[in-house]
Amino acid sequence: MKRKQKHVPVVKGETYQIEITDLTHDGEGIGRVDDFAVFVPEALPGDVVLGKVISTKKTYARALIEKTFKNSDQRIAPVCPKAESCGGCQLAYMGYEHQLAWKQRKVQDVLKRIGKLDAEVLPIIGMERPEGYRNKSQFPVGLVDNRLVIGFYQKRSHNIVDTDYCRLQHPLINKAARVVKQALIDLKIEPYNEKDHLGVVRHAVIRTSFSRHTLMLIFVTRTKELPHRDKLIEVLTAELPELTSIYQNINSQVTNVIFGTESRLLWGEPYLFDQIGDLEFAISPRSFFQVNPIQTKVLYDLAKEAAGLTGRETVWDLYCGIGTIGLYLASDAAKVIGVETVPEAVEDARYNAVLNGIDNAEFYTGKAEELAPKLLDKGLKPDVVVVDPPRRGCDPGLLETIQSVQVPKVVYVSCNPSTLARDLGMLKEAGYRVESVQPVDMFPDTRHVECGTLMSRV
Ligand SMILES: C[S@@+](CC[C@H](N)C(=O)[O-])C[C@H]1O[C@@H](n2cnc3c(N)ncnc32)[C@H](O)[C@@H]1O
């Protein structure tokens, strides 16, 4: 039988008056035209706008604001002068207290809708000063109107918005971005041309240590050669006394992935060092380290409390990066075992254990879902499992392993509430109960939210 086609009451290119009533999980405004959902980026609940439809699908359309008839009372004037064009901050227009309330609702909503969970979500922990919190920025470098630009991608495109200042970045990163841009211009080092896959410098990745006020700089280049390399190092080290490492990473592929596999230390120390709580961490250029160190301490303290360790437990730290969470818990555990796919991160984790005088932690390279059964075969059954997966969440095979050995406690740290809800739903089916879900705002002005969750076996 032929399905009745749903009537689409809006036409691409036409404008409509739309009252915004909510936000999607991606932070776009939602309004209705003849009961048909229209998503409007940058619109907030309470806005009444004239929206021009740019695309239509069977069940929804997307429109851009042409004119605003009435402003939402959640709306603020963005502090950043590039907010209109830059695609980095989806919520730059929303008052911070409203951002927090929305993130809280978003977590509650997905837990119910996707995970079928009625768990209590604790009040989100926001930042006292929600700016200057990022310790890492990946600036694309390119040519616009024959001028070298460094900045962020424009909304919905790969055009670079020339902006060497971002209020979310630590001030040292902004300072370094300005110096890097000027040095590349002065030395006439060619930026990458994405269209023709020509040119040299694709990205300038800048990392900073909040505790030491130092900088690591990584030039991602298409070519093995970095022209005027020595002069570049001379200029940068003279202008940026905070620099402790300069790397070149070679990425000759036609790809959106930033890093290639080969990194060369051009100058300085191999690691950037930063601190969380009392622990010191060595970070190599491609290793994951949480971008907001202030809220990371909050998150790790929650994980520690949730784990409720007595000193007798074996803890698995899966998706461990450079071993941060496992090492943070190690003094309260009998043994910590970390698993991570990126070999450099595992090397960092082992070094970090030594750096902090921790001798009860071991780290393994591999996929958590593949190594977990092997750890069991070795007799290393966990009492507590901590998982902190990427946005796609945990592999179902890993959740099956956790269920099969009836691990008493699972601490789930998540940067994506939807996959968190899916995975918690699976664990609930297998006999776990959600004890607490604690959202933490690691990424003010953006649509992202982090959560720490404790599940116990019933
Ligand atoms: C969100 S980060 C968490 C890192 C660390 N727990 C922290 O707090 O800094 C996720 C980590 O999982 C790693 N990863 C991705 N897929 C994995 C897999 N299948 N098994 C193990 N680790 C994986 C990534 O390389 C990344 O370092």
Coordinates of C-alpha atoms and ligand atoms in Angstrom, one line a residue:
M1 CA 0.0 0.0 0.0
K2 CA 1.3 3.4 -0.9
R3 CA 2.0 5.6 2.1
K4 CA 0.2 8.9 2.3
Q5 CA 2.8 11.7 1.7
K6 CA 2.9 14.2 4.6
H7 CA 2.1 17.7 3.4
V8 CA 5.1 20.0 3.5
P9 CA 3.6 23.5 4.0
V10 CA 6.8 25.5 3.4
V11 CA 8.7 26.1 0.2
K12 CA 12.5 26.6 -0.1
G13 CA 13.3 30.2 -0.7
E14 CA 10.1 31.6 0.8
T15 CA 9.9 33.4 4.1
Y16 CA 7.5 32.7 7.0
Q17 CA 6.8 34.2 10.4
I18 CA 7.9 31.7 13.0
E19 CA 7.5 31.7 16.8
I20 CA 10.3 29.8 18.4
T21 CA 9.1 27.5 21.2
D22 CA 12.1 25.3 22.0
L23 CA 15.6 24.2 21.0
T24 CA 16.8 21.1 19.3
H25 CA 19.5 19.0 20.9
D26 CA 21.9 20.7 18.6
G27 CA 20.9 24.1 19.9
E28 CA 18.8 25.3 17.0
G29 CA 15.5 27.1 17.6
I30 CA 12.3 25.1 16.8
G31 CA 9.1 26.7 15.6
R32 CA 6.1 25.6 13.6
V33 CA 4.5 26.7 10.4
D34 CA 1.0 25.0 10.0
D35 CA 2.1 22.5 12.6
F36 CA 5.2 21.6 10.6
A37 CA 8.6 21.8 12.4
V38 CA 11.0 24.4 11.2
F39 CA 14.5 24.5 12.7
V40 CA 16.1 28.0 12.9
P41 CA 19.8 28.3 13.8
E42 CA 20.6 31.1 16.3
A43 CA 16.9 31.5 17.3
L44 CA 15.9 31.1 20.9
P45 CA 12.6 30.2 22.6
G46 CA 10.5 33.3 22.7
D47 CA 11.9 34.8 19.5
V48 CA 9.5 35.7 16.8
V49 CA 11.3 35.8 13.5
L50 CA 10.9 36.0 9.7
G51 CA 12.7 32.8 8.6
K52 CA 13.8 32.1 5.0
V53 CA 13.5 28.4 4.3
I54 CA 16.9 27.0 3.0
S55 CA 16.0 23.3 2.9
T56 CA 13.0 21.0 3.4
K57 CA 12.8 17.4 4.4
K58 CA 9.7 15.1 4.9
T59 CA 9.2 16.0 8.5
Y60 CA 11.0 19.3 9.0
A61 CA 12.5 22.3 7.3
R62 CA 15.4 24.6 8.1
A63 CA 15.2 28.4 7.9
L64 CA 17.6 31.3 8.5
I65 CA 16.6 34.4 10.3
E66 CA 15.9 37.3 7.9
K67 CA 14.4 39.6 10.4
T68 CA 13.5 39.5 14.1
F69 CA 10.0 40.8 15.2
K70 CA 10.4 40.0 18.9
N71 CA 13.4 39.1 20.9
S72 CA 13.5 36.2 23.4
D73 CA 14.1 37.3 27.0
Q74 CA 16.9 34.6 27.0
R75 CA 18.7 36.5 24.3
I76 CA 21.9 38.5 25.0
A77 CA 24.2 40.5 22.7
P78 CA 27.1 38.1 22.1
V79 CA 30.3 39.4 23.5
C80 CA 32.4 38.0 20.6
P81 CA 32.5 40.4 17.6
K82 CA 32.8 37.3 15.3
A83 CA 29.8 35.4 16.7
E84 CA 27.7 36.2 13.6
S85 CA 30.0 34.5 11.2
C86 CA 32.0 32.0 13.3
G87 CA 30.5 28.5 13.8
G88 CA 32.2 27.8 17.1
C89 CA 29.7 29.0 19.6
Q90 CA 26.1 27.8 18.9
L91 CA 24.8 29.4 22.2
A92 CA 26.7 32.7 22.1
Y93 CA 23.3 34.5 22.0
M94 CA 21.9 32.9 25.1
G95 CA 22.3 34.1 28.7
Y96 CA 24.5 31.7 30.6
E97 CA 21.8 30.7 33.2
H98 CA 19.4 29.8 30.3
Q99 CA 22.2 27.7 28.6
L100 CA 22.6 25.8 31.8
A101 CA 18.8 25.2 32.2
W102 CA 18.6 24.0 28.6
K103 CA 21.5 21.6 29.0
Q104 CA 19.9 20.2 32.2
R105 CA 16.6 19.6 30.3
K106 CA 18.4 18.1 27.4
V107 CA 20.0 15.5 29.7
Q108 CA 16.7 14.7 31.4
D109 CA 14.9 14.5 28.1
V110 CA 17.3 12.0 26.4
L111 CA 17.6 9.8 29.4
K112 CA 13.8 9.4 29.4
R113 CA 13.3 9.3 25.6
I114 CA 16.3 7.2 24.5
G115 CA 17.2 5.3 27.7
K116 CA 13.7 4.9 29.1
L117 CA 15.1 6.0 32.4
D118 CA 13.5 8.0 35.1
A119 CA 16.7 8.8 36.8
E120 CA 17.1 11.9 38.8
V121 CA 19.4 14.4 37.1
L122 CA 21.3 16.5 39.7
P123 CA 21.5 20.3 39.0
I124 CA 24.1 21.0 36.4
I125 CA 27.4 22.4 37.7
G126 CA 28.2 25.5 35.7
M127 CA 31.3 27.7 35.6
E128 CA 31.7 30.8 37.7
R129 CA 33.4 32.6 34.8
P130 CA 32.3 30.9 31.6
E131 CA 35.1 32.1 29.4
G132 CA 38.8 31.6 28.7
Y133 CA 38.4 28.0 29.6
R134 CA 39.8 26.1 26.6
N135 CA 43.4 24.8 26.7
K136 CA 43.5 23.8 23.1
S137 CA 42.6 25.3 19.8
Q138 CA 43.0 23.9 16.3
F139 CA 43.1 26.9 14.0
P140 CA 42.8 26.2 10.3
V141 CA 45.2 28.3 8.2
G142 CA 44.2 29.4 4.6
L143 CA 44.2 32.2 2.1
V144 CA 41.2 34.6 1.7
D145 CA 41.4 37.4 -0.8
N146 CA 45.1 36.7 -1.2
R147 CA 45.7 37.2 2.5
L148 CA 46.8 34.6 5.0
V149 CA 44.1 34.0 7.5
I150 CA 44.0 31.9 10.7
G151 CA 40.8 31.4 12.6
F152 CA 37.7 29.1 12.7
Y153 CA 35.4 27.7 10.1
Q154 CA 32.4 29.8 9.2
K155 CA 29.0 28.4 10.0
R156 CA 27.9 25.6 7.7
S157 CA 31.1 26.0 5.5
H158 CA 34.8 25.5 5.2
N159 CA 35.5 29.2 4.7
I160 CA 37.9 30.4 7.4
V161 CA 36.7 33.4 9.5
D162 CA 39.9 35.4 10.2
T163 CA 39.9 35.6 13.9
D164 CA 43.0 35.2 16.1
Y165 CA 40.9 36.0 19.2
C166 CA 38.3 33.7 20.8
R167 CA 36.9 34.4 24.2
L168 CA 36.6 30.7 25.0
Q169 CA 40.3 30.2 24.6
H170 CA 42.8 30.8 27.4
P171 CA 44.4 34.2 26.7
L172 CA 47.8 32.7 26.0
I173 CA 46.3 30.8 23.1
N174 CA 45.0 34.0 21.6
K175 CA 48.3 35.6 22.0
A176 CA 50.1 32.7 20.3
A177 CA 47.6 32.7 17.4
R178 CA 48.4 36.3 16.7
V179 CA 52.1 35.7 16.8
V180 CA 51.9 32.6 14.6
K181 CA 49.8 34.4 12.0
Q182 CA 52.2 37.3 11.8
A183 CA 55.2 35.0 11.6
L184 CA 53.7 33.0 8.7
I185 CA 52.9 36.2 6.9
D186 CA 56.3 37.8 7.4
L187 CA 58.2 34.7 6.4
K188 CA 55.8 34.1 3.4
I189 CA 55.1 30.6 4.4
E190 CA 52.3 29.4 2.2
P191 CA 49.0 28.5 3.8
Y192 CA 47.1 25.3 2.7
N193 CA 44.7 25.6 -0.2
E194 CA 42.0 23.0 0.5
K195 CA 40.4 23.3 -2.9
D196 CA 43.5 22.4 -4.9
H197 CA 45.3 20.5 -2.1
L198 CA 48.3 22.7 -2.5
G199 CA 50.3 24.9 -0.1
V200 CA 52.0 24.1 3.2
V201 CA 50.4 24.9 6.6
R202 CA 47.0 23.4 7.2
H203 CA 46.5 24.0 10.9
A204 CA 48.2 25.7 13.8
V205 CA 47.2 23.6 16.8
I206 CA 48.0 25.5 20.1
R207 CA 47.8 23.9 23.5
T208 CA 48.4 25.6 26.8
S209 CA 49.1 24.5 30.3
F210 CA 46.8 26.3 32.8
S211 CA 49.1 25.4 35.7
R212 CA 52.5 26.2 34.2
H213 CA 51.4 29.0 31.7
T214 CA 53.4 27.3 28.9
L215 CA 52.6 26.6 25.3
M216 CA 52.9 23.8 22.8
L217 CA 52.6 24.6 19.1
I218 CA 52.0 22.1 16.4
F219 CA 52.1 23.1 12.7
V220 CA 50.2 20.6 10.7
T221 CA 51.6 20.7 7.2
R222 CA 50.8 19.0 3.9
T223 CA 54.4 18.8 2.9
K224 CA 57.3 17.1 4.7
E225 CA 59.3 20.3 4.2
L226 CA 58.5 23.3 6.4
P227 CA 60.1 26.3 4.6
H228 CA 62.0 28.8 6.7
R229 CA 61.8 26.4 9.6
D230 CA 64.8 27.7 11.6
K231 CA 63.8 31.4 11.1
L232 CA 60.2 30.5 12.1
I233 CA 61.5 28.9 15.3
E234 CA 63.7 31.9 16.0
V235 CA 60.8 34.4 15.6
L236 CA 58.3 32.3 17.6
T237 CA 60.6 31.6 20.6
A238 CA 61.6 35.3 20.7
E239 CA 58.0 36.5 20.6
L240 CA 56.5 33.8 22.9
P241 CA 58.6 33.2 26.0
E242 CA 55.9 30.8 27.2
L243 CA 56.7 28.3 24.4
T244 CA 58.1 25.0 25.5
S245 CA 57.6 22.9 22.4
I246 CA 57.2 23.3 18.6
Y247 CA 56.1 20.4 16.6
Q248 CA 55.5 19.7 12.9
N249 CA 52.9 17.1 12.1
I250 CA 52.6 15.9 8.5
N251 CA 49.2 15.3 7.0
S252 CA 49.5 14.9 3.2
Q253 CA 46.0 13.3 2.8
V254 CA 42.9 14.9 1.2
T255 CA 40.9 14.7 4.4
N256 CA 39.1 16.7 7.1
V257 CA 41.0 14.9 9.8
I258 CA 43.4 17.3 11.3
F259 CA 46.5 15.3 12.3
G260 CA 48.6 13.0 10.1
T261 CA 50.4 10.1 11.7
E262 CA 54.0 11.5 11.7
S263 CA 55.0 14.2 14.3
R264 CA 58.4 15.7 14.5
L265 CA 59.7 17.7 17.5
L266 CA 61.3 20.8 15.9
W267 CA 62.2 22.6 19.1
G268 CA 61.9 22.2 22.9
E269 CA 60.4 19.5 25.1
P270 CA 58.4 16.5 23.9
Y271 CA 55.6 17.1 26.3
L272 CA 53.3 19.9 27.6
F273 CA 52.8 19.5 31.4
D274 CA 49.6 20.4 33.2
Q275 CA 48.1 19.6 36.5
I276 CA 44.7 18.3 37.7
G277 CA 44.3 18.3 41.5
D278 CA 47.7 17.2 42.9
L279 CA 48.7 15.2 39.8
E280 CA 51.0 16.3 37.0
F281 CA 50.3 15.1 33.5
A282 CA 52.6 14.9 30.5
I283 CA 50.7 15.5 27.2
S284 CA 52.1 14.7 23.8
P285 CA 50.8 16.6 20.7
R286 CA 48.1 14.2 19.6
S287 CA 47.0 12.9 22.9
F288 CA 43.5 13.6 24.3
F289 CA 43.4 15.9 27.3
Q290 CA 40.1 17.4 28.5
V291 CA 39.8 20.9 27.1
N292 CA 38.5 22.6 30.2
P293 CA 40.9 21.8 33.1
I294 CA 38.8 23.8 35.6
Q295 CA 35.7 21.7 35.1
T296 CA 37.8 18.5 34.6
K297 CA 38.8 18.7 38.3
V298 CA 35.1 18.9 39.2
L299 CA 34.3 15.9 36.9
Y300 CA 37.2 13.8 38.2
D301 CA 36.2 14.5 41.8
L302 CA 32.7 13.3 41.0
A303 CA 34.1 10.2 39.4
K304 CA 36.2 9.6 42.5
E305 CA 33.2 10.0 44.8
A306 CA 31.1 7.8 42.7
A307 CA 33.7 5.0 42.6
G308 CA 33.6 5.0 46.4
L309 CA 36.9 3.2 46.7
T310 CA 38.3 1.6 49.9
G311 CA 41.8 0.7 48.7
R312 CA 40.9 -2.9 47.9
E313 CA 39.4 -2.5 44.5
T314 CA 40.6 -3.3 41.0
V315 CA 39.5 -0.4 38.7
W316 CA 39.4 -0.5 35.0
D317 CA 39.8 2.9 33.3
L318 CA 38.5 2.3 29.8
Y319 CA 39.0 4.9 27.0
C320 CA 41.7 6.2 29.4
G321 CA 43.5 8.7 27.1
I322 CA 46.7 9.7 29.0
G323 CA 45.5 7.8 32.1
T324 CA 44.1 10.9 33.9
I325 CA 41.0 9.4 35.5
G326 CA 42.7 6.1 36.5
L327 CA 45.7 7.9 38.0
Y328 CA 43.3 10.3 39.8
L329 CA 41.7 7.2 41.5
A330 CA 44.9 5.1 41.9
S331 CA 45.7 6.2 45.5
D332 CA 42.4 4.9 46.7
A333 CA 42.5 1.6 44.7
A334 CA 44.4 -1.6 44.9
K335 CA 45.1 -1.7 41.1
V336 CA 44.2 0.4 38.1
I337 CA 44.1 -0.9 34.5
G338 CA 43.8 1.6 31.7
V339 CA 42.9 0.8 28.1
E340 CA 43.3 3.2 25.1
T341 CA 43.6 2.9 21.4
V342 CA 46.2 5.7 20.7
P343 CA 49.7 4.3 21.4
E344 CA 51.2 7.7 22.1
A345 CA 48.5 8.3 24.7
V346 CA 49.3 5.0 26.4
E347 CA 52.9 5.9 26.5
D348 CA 52.0 9.2 28.1
A349 CA 49.8 7.3 30.6
R350 CA 52.7 5.1 31.6
Y351 CA 55.0 8.0 31.9
N352 CA 52.4 9.9 33.9
A353 CA 52.2 7.0 36.4
V354 CA 56.0 7.3 36.9
L355 CA 55.8 11.1 37.0
N356 CA 53.4 10.9 39.9
G357 CA 55.1 8.0 41.7
I358 CA 52.1 5.7 41.1
D359 CA 53.1 2.0 40.9
N360 CA 49.7 0.3 41.0
A361 CA 48.5 1.3 37.4
E362 CA 49.0 -0.5 34.1
F363 CA 48.1 0.7 30.7
Y364 CA 47.4 -1.2 27.5
T365 CA 47.0 -0.2 23.9
G366 CA 43.9 -1.5 22.1
K367 CA 40.2 -1.3 21.8
A368 CA 38.4 -1.5 25.1
E369 CA 35.8 -3.9 23.7
E370 CA 38.6 -6.3 22.5
L371 CA 40.9 -6.0 25.5
A372 CA 38.3 -6.3 28.2
P373 CA 37.7 -10.1 27.7
K374 CA 41.4 -10.6 27.6
L375 CA 41.9 -8.8 30.9
L376 CA 39.3 -11.2 32.4
D377 CA 41.2 -14.2 31.0
K378 CA 44.2 -12.9 32.8
G379 CA 42.2 -12.9 36.1
L380 CA 42.0 -9.1 36.3
K381 CA 38.3 -8.9 37.1
P382 CA 37.2 -5.3 38.0
D383 CA 35.3 -4.1 41.0
V384 CA 34.7 -0.7 39.4
V385 CA 34.7 0.1 35.7
V386 CA 35.1 3.7 34.6
V387 CA 34.3 4.4 31.0
D388 CA 34.8 7.7 29.2
P389 CA 34.2 7.0 25.5
P390 CA 34.2 9.4 22.6
R391 CA 30.9 10.8 21.4
R392 CA 29.7 7.6 19.8
G393 CA 29.5 6.0 23.2
C394 CA 30.6 2.5 24.3
D395 CA 30.8 -0.5 22.0
P396 CA 27.9 -2.9 22.7
G397 CA 30.4 -5.7 23.0
L398 CA 32.1 -3.9 25.9
L399 CA 28.7 -3.4 27.7
E400 CA 28.1 -7.1 27.3
T401 CA 31.4 -8.0 28.9
I402 CA 30.6 -5.6 31.8
Q403 CA 27.3 -7.3 32.3
S404 CA 28.6 -10.8 31.9
V405 CA 31.0 -10.4 34.9
Q406 CA 28.4 -8.5 36.9
V407 CA 30.8 -5.6 37.8
P408 CA 29.3 -4.0 40.9
K409 CA 29.8 -0.4 39.9
V410 CA 30.1 1.4 36.6
V411 CA 31.1 5.1 36.5
Y412 CA 30.2 6.5 33.1
V413 CA 31.7 9.8 32.0
S414 CA 30.1 11.0 28.8
C415 CA 30.4 14.0 26.5
N416 CA 27.2 13.0 24.6
P417 CA 23.9 12.6 26.5
S418 CA 22.3 10.6 23.6
T419 CA 24.8 7.8 23.5
L420 CA 25.0 7.9 27.3
A421 CA 21.2 7.4 27.5
R422 CA 21.4 4.5 25.0
D423 CA 24.2 2.8 26.9
L424 CA 22.6 3.3 30.3
G425 CA 19.4 1.9 28.9
M426 CA 21.2 -1.3 27.9
L427 CA 22.9 -1.6 31.3
K428 CA 19.5 -1.1 33.0
E429 CA 18.1 -4.0 31.0
A430 CA 21.0 -6.1 32.2
G431 CA 20.2 -5.4 35.9
Y432 CA 21.9 -2.1 36.7
R433 CA 20.3 0.9 38.4
V434 CA 21.2 4.5 37.8
E435 CA 22.3 6.0 41.1
S436 CA 23.0 9.5 39.9
V437 CA 23.5 11.6 36.8
Q438 CA 25.5 14.8 37.2
P439 CA 25.8 17.1 34.3
V440 CA 28.8 19.4 34.3
D441 CA 29.2 22.3 31.9
M442 CA 32.6 21.8 30.4
F443 CA 31.8 23.8 27.2
P444 CA 29.9 27.1 28.0
D445 CA 28.5 28.9 24.9
T446 CA 28.4 25.6 22.9
R447 CA 25.7 23.0 22.7
H448 CA 27.8 20.3 24.4
V449 CA 27.4 19.0 27.9
E450 CA 29.4 16.5 29.9
C451 CA 27.9 14.0 32.4
G452 CA 29.2 11.8 35.2
T453 CA 26.9 8.9 36.0
L454 CA 27.1 6.1 38.6
M455 CA 25.4 2.8 38.0
S456 CA 25.3 0.0 40.5
R457 CA 24.3 -3.6 40.0
V458 CA 21.0 -4.3 41.6
Ligands
LIG1 C1 36.7 11.3 25.7 S1 38.3 10.7 25.6 C2 38.6 10.4 27.3 C3 40.0 10.3 27.8 C4 40.3 10.3 29.2 N1 39.5 9.5 30.0 C5 40.3 11.8 29.8 O1 39.5 12.1 30.7 O2 41.1 12.6 29.4 C6 38.1 9.2 24.8 C7 39.4 8.4 24.6 O3 39.0 7.1 24.1 C8 40.0 6.7 23.1 N2 39.3 5.7 22.3 C9 38.5 5.8 21.3 N3 37.9 4.6 20.9 C10 38.4 3.7 21.8 C11 38.2 2.3 22.0 N4 37.4 1.6 21.2 N5 38.9 1.7 23.0 C12 39.7 2.4 23.8 N6 39.9 3.7 23.7 C13 39.3 4.4 22.7 C14 40.3 8.0 22.4 O4 41.5 7.9 21.7 C15 40.3 9.0 23.6 O5 41.6 9.1 24.1

